[in-house]
Coordinates of C-alpha atoms in Angstrom, one line a residue:
Chain A
A21 CA -14.3 -8.2 -5.3
Q22 CA -12.0 -7.9 -2.5
K23 CA -12.6 -5.8 0.9
I24 CA -10.5 -5.2 3.9
T25 CA -12.1 -3.9 7.1
Q26 CA -10.2 -2.1 9.9
T27 CA -12.5 -1.4 12.5
Q28 CA -10.4 0.7 14.8
P29 CA -9.6 4.2 13.7
G30 CA -7.1 5.0 16.5
M31 CA -5.6 3.0 19.5
F32 CA -3.6 3.5 22.5
V33 CA -1.2 1.1 24.1
Q34 CA 1.0 1.5 27.0
E35 CA 4.9 1.3 25.8
K36 CA 6.1 -2.5 26.6
E37 CA 2.6 -3.9 26.4
A38 CA 1.2 -6.2 23.4
V39 CA -1.3 -4.7 21.2
T40 CA -3.7 -6.2 18.5
L41 CA -4.8 -4.5 15.4
D42 CA -8.2 -5.9 14.0
C43 CA -8.5 -6.9 10.3
T44 CA -11.2 -8.7 8.6
Y45 CA -11.3 -9.6 5.0
D46 CA -13.8 -10.7 2.4
T47 CA -12.9 -12.5 -0.8
S48 CA -14.6 -15.3 -3.2
D49 CA -10.9 -16.5 -4.0
Q50 CA -9.6 -19.7 -2.3
S51 CA -5.9 -18.4 -2.7
Y52 CA -4.6 -15.1 -1.5
G53 CA -2.1 -13.4 0.6
L54 CA -2.6 -11.0 3.4
F55 CA -0.2 -8.2 4.3
W56 CA 0.5 -5.5 6.8
Y57 CA 2.2 -2.2 6.3
K58 CA 3.4 0.6 8.6
Q59 CA 2.9 4.0 7.7
P60 CA 5.0 6.5 10.3
S61 CA 4.5 10.0 10.3
S62 CA 7.4 10.5 7.6
G63 CA 4.7 9.0 5.1
E64 CA 6.6 5.9 3.7
M65 CA 4.9 2.5 3.5
I66 CA 7.1 -0.3 5.2
F67 CA 6.1 -3.9 4.8
L68 CA 5.9 -5.8 8.2
I69 CA 4.5 -9.4 7.6
Y70 CA 2.8 -11.7 5.4
Q71 CA 0.3 -14.6 5.3
G72 CA -0.7 -16.9 2.7
S73 CA -4.3 -18.4 2.9
Y74 CA -2.7 -21.9 2.7
D75 CA -0.1 -21.4 5.4
E76 CA -1.1 -23.3 8.4
Q77 CA 1.0 -21.6 10.9
N78 CA 0.6 -18.0 11.9
A79 CA 3.5 -15.8 10.5
T80 CA 5.7 -14.1 12.8
E81 CA 8.7 -11.4 12.2
G82 CA 10.5 -10.4 15.3
R83 CA 7.9 -8.5 17.4
Y84 CA 5.0 -8.8 14.9
S85 CA 2.8 -11.9 14.6
L86 CA -0.2 -12.1 12.6
N87 CA -3.1 -14.0 14.1
F88 CA -4.7 -15.7 11.2
Q89 CA -8.2 -17.3 11.6
K90 CA -9.4 -18.5 7.9
A91 CA -12.7 -19.4 9.0
R92 CA -13.4 -15.9 10.4
K93 CA -11.6 -14.2 7.7
S94 CA -9.7 -12.3 10.3
A95 CA -5.8 -11.5 10.0
N96 CA -5.1 -9.5 13.1
L97 CA -1.6 -8.1 13.6
V98 CA 0.0 -8.5 17.0
I99 CA 2.9 -6.2 18.0
S100 CA 4.6 -7.5 21.1
A101 CA 6.4 -5.1 23.7
S102 CA 5.4 -1.8 22.0
Q103 CA 7.9 0.7 21.8
L104 CA 7.7 4.5 21.1
G105 CA 8.6 4.2 17.5
D106 CA 5.7 2.0 16.7
S107 CA 3.5 5.1 16.9
A108 CA 2.2 5.1 13.2
M109 CA -0.5 4.0 11.0
Y110 CA -0.9 0.5 10.1
F111 CA -2.7 -0.9 7.1
C112 CA -4.0 -4.4 6.5
A113 CA -3.8 -5.3 2.7
M114 CA -4.8 -8.6 0.7
S115 CA -3.8 -9.7 -2.9
S116 CA -4.8 -12.7 -5.0
H117 CA -4.3 -13.8 -8.5
N118 CA -7.8 -13.7 -9.7
A119 CA -7.4 -9.9 -8.6
G120 CA -4.4 -9.7 -10.6
N121 CA -2.0 -9.3 -7.4
M122 CA -3.3 -6.0 -6.9
L123 CA -3.2 -4.9 -3.1
T124 CA -6.4 -3.9 -1.8
F125 CA -5.9 -2.0 1.8
G126 CA -7.8 -1.2 4.7
G127 CA -8.7 2.3 6.1
G128 CA -5.8 1.8 8.4
T129 CA -5.4 2.1 12.5
R130 CA -3.7 4.7 14.0
L131 CA -1.7 3.4 16.7
M132 CA -0.2 5.7 19.6
V133 CA 2.1 4.4 22.0
K134 CA 2.5 6.0 25.5
P135 CA 5.5 6.2 27.5
Chain B
D3 CA 19.6 -1.7 -3.5
A4 CA 18.4 1.8 -3.1
G5 CA 14.8 0.7 -3.2
V6 CA 12.0 2.3 -5.2
I7 CA 13.0 5.8 -6.1
Q8 CA 10.1 8.3 -6.7
S9 CA 10.6 12.3 -7.8
P10 CA 9.9 14.5 -7.1
R11 CA 9.3 14.3 -3.5
H12 CA 7.2 17.2 -3.3
E13 CA 5.3 19.1 -6.3
V14 CA 3.1 22.3 -5.9
T15 CA 1.7 23.4 -9.0
E16 CA -1.4 25.8 -10.1
M17 CA -4.4 24.3 -11.5
G18 CA -4.3 23.7 -15.0
Q19 CA -0.8 22.9 -15.2
E20 CA 0.6 19.3 -16.2
V21 CA 2.3 17.1 -13.8
T22 CA 4.7 14.3 -14.3
L23 CA 5.5 12.0 -11.4
R24 CA 8.3 9.4 -12.1
C25 CA 9.3 6.3 -10.6
K26 CA 12.2 3.8 -10.8
P27 CA 11.6 0.2 -9.3
I28 CA 13.9 -2.1 -7.7
S29 CA 15.9 -3.5 -10.3
G30 CA 14.8 -7.1 -11.3
H31 CA 11.2 -6.3 -9.9
N32 CA 8.8 -7.0 -13.0
S33 CA 5.5 -5.4 -11.5
L34 CA 4.9 -1.9 -11.0
F35 CA 1.8 -0.2 -9.3
W36 CA 0.9 3.5 -8.9
Y37 CA -1.3 4.3 -5.8
R38 CA -2.9 7.5 -4.6
Q39 CA -3.3 8.3 -1.0
T40 CA -5.8 10.7 0.5
M41 CA -7.4 11.2 3.7
M42 CA -10.8 10.9 2.4
R43 CA -10.4 7.8 0.1
G44 CA -7.4 6.2 1.7
L45 CA -4.9 3.9 -0.5
E46 CA -6.2 3.6 -3.9
L47 CA -4.6 1.7 -6.9
L48 CA -4.6 3.6 -10.0
I49 CA -2.7 1.3 -12.4
Y50 CA -0.3 -1.4 -12.5
F51 CA 2.1 -2.8 -15.1
N52 CA 3.6 -6.4 -15.7
N53 CA 6.7 -6.5 -17.7
N54 CA 5.8 -3.0 -18.7
V55 CA 2.5 -4.0 -20.0
P56 CA -0.4 -1.9 -18.2
I57 CA -2.5 -4.5 -17.0
D58 CA -5.3 -3.0 -15.2
D59 CA -6.0 1.1 -15.2
S60 CA -9.5 0.9 -13.9
G61 CA -8.4 3.1 -10.9
M62 CA -7.1 5.9 -13.0
P63 CA -9.8 8.4 -12.3
E64 CA -10.2 10.5 -15.3
D65 CA -8.7 10.8 -19.0
R66 CA -6.2 13.5 -17.2
F67 CA -4.6 10.8 -15.7
S68 CA -2.0 8.6 -17.9
A69 CA 0.9 6.4 -17.1
K70 CA 3.4 4.7 -18.9
M71 CA 6.5 2.5 -18.5
P72 CA 8.7 2.4 -21.6
N73 CA 11.1 0.1 -19.7
A74 CA 11.6 -2.0 -16.9
S75 CA 13.3 0.7 -14.9
F76 CA 11.1 3.8 -15.3
S77 CA 7.7 4.8 -15.3
T78 CA 5.7 8.0 -15.4
L79 CA 2.2 9.2 -13.9
K80 CA 1.0 12.3 -15.7
I81 CA -2.1 14.5 -15.0
Q82 CA -3.0 17.0 -17.6
P83 CA -4.5 19.3 -16.9
S84 CA -4.2 19.1 -13.0
E85 CA -7.1 20.2 -10.4
P86 CA -6.8 21.0 -6.8
R87 CA -8.8 17.6 -6.2
D88 CA -5.8 15.6 -7.5
S89 CA -3.8 16.9 -4.4
A90 CA -2.7 13.8 -2.7
V91 CA 0.3 11.6 -2.1
Y92 CA 1.2 9.4 -4.9
F93 CA 3.2 6.2 -4.2
C94 CA 4.8 3.9 -6.7
A95 CA 5.4 0.4 -5.8
S96 CA 7.3 -2.7 -7.1
R97 CA 7.4 -6.4 -6.6
L98 CA 8.9 -9.5 -8.4
A99 CA 5.8 -11.4 -9.6
S100 CA 6.3 -15.0 -9.1
G101 CA 4.2 -17.9 -8.1
S102 CA 3.8 -16.9 -4.5
Y103 CA 2.5 -13.5 -3.2
N104 CA 5.7 -11.2 -2.8
E105 CA 5.3 -8.2 -0.9
Q106 CA 5.2 -4.6 -2.9
F107 CA 8.0 -2.3 -1.9
F108 CA 6.7 1.1 -1.7
G109 CA 8.6 4.2 -2.7
P110 CA 8.8 7.3 -0.6
G111 CA 5.8 9.2 -2.2
T112 CA 5.2 12.1 -4.0
R113 CA 3.2 14.7 -2.2
L114 CA 1.3 16.7 -4.7
T115 CA -0.5 20.0 -3.9
V116 CA -2.4 21.5 -6.5
L117 CA -3.6 25.1 -5.9

């Protein structure tokens, strides 16, 4: 079974600063994918970034980067130069072929960016 | 592309009534997922389809829930009879199943309130 744990229910960050959102996972699969989604107050789920378990380099997408530490089973999201529009819920999720490519989500972290 | 389309966006109904939620996946995507999001349980996968065939419905809470995908461009999730505890946001997502872990694209969700 797969499990995703996000230990930070809520976080504050000052505008223009960087912030790290924690995510740890548990799986017995060797091949899997890790994802981060953003859910603003409007409710939609927005895909941010993806990391494959065999990818040697950390994924980056603009201001988003994924700090992947396979041995520690962590996949933290780093947002650089925070903006007010980054205030939202952030969900970490994983998928694997053995799990039918279904997404298993963590409980989410609410990020609030202070002006 | 218009993205994943869901209708209705909001539904308010009375306990005991039948509710039908609709989803049009992104054209060309061959996997479709139904999720439910509540404050108490977070994001839960209800059922998913590959090439219109239901693969895993273990997340469907009860026999009151049923889902169909009659063709590649349309899926329904039906609740009959509905109960107040079914109140939630229901998301449909689609992806292009391939050898890699392609991200799932989510629709805007249907906010269901059962009185």
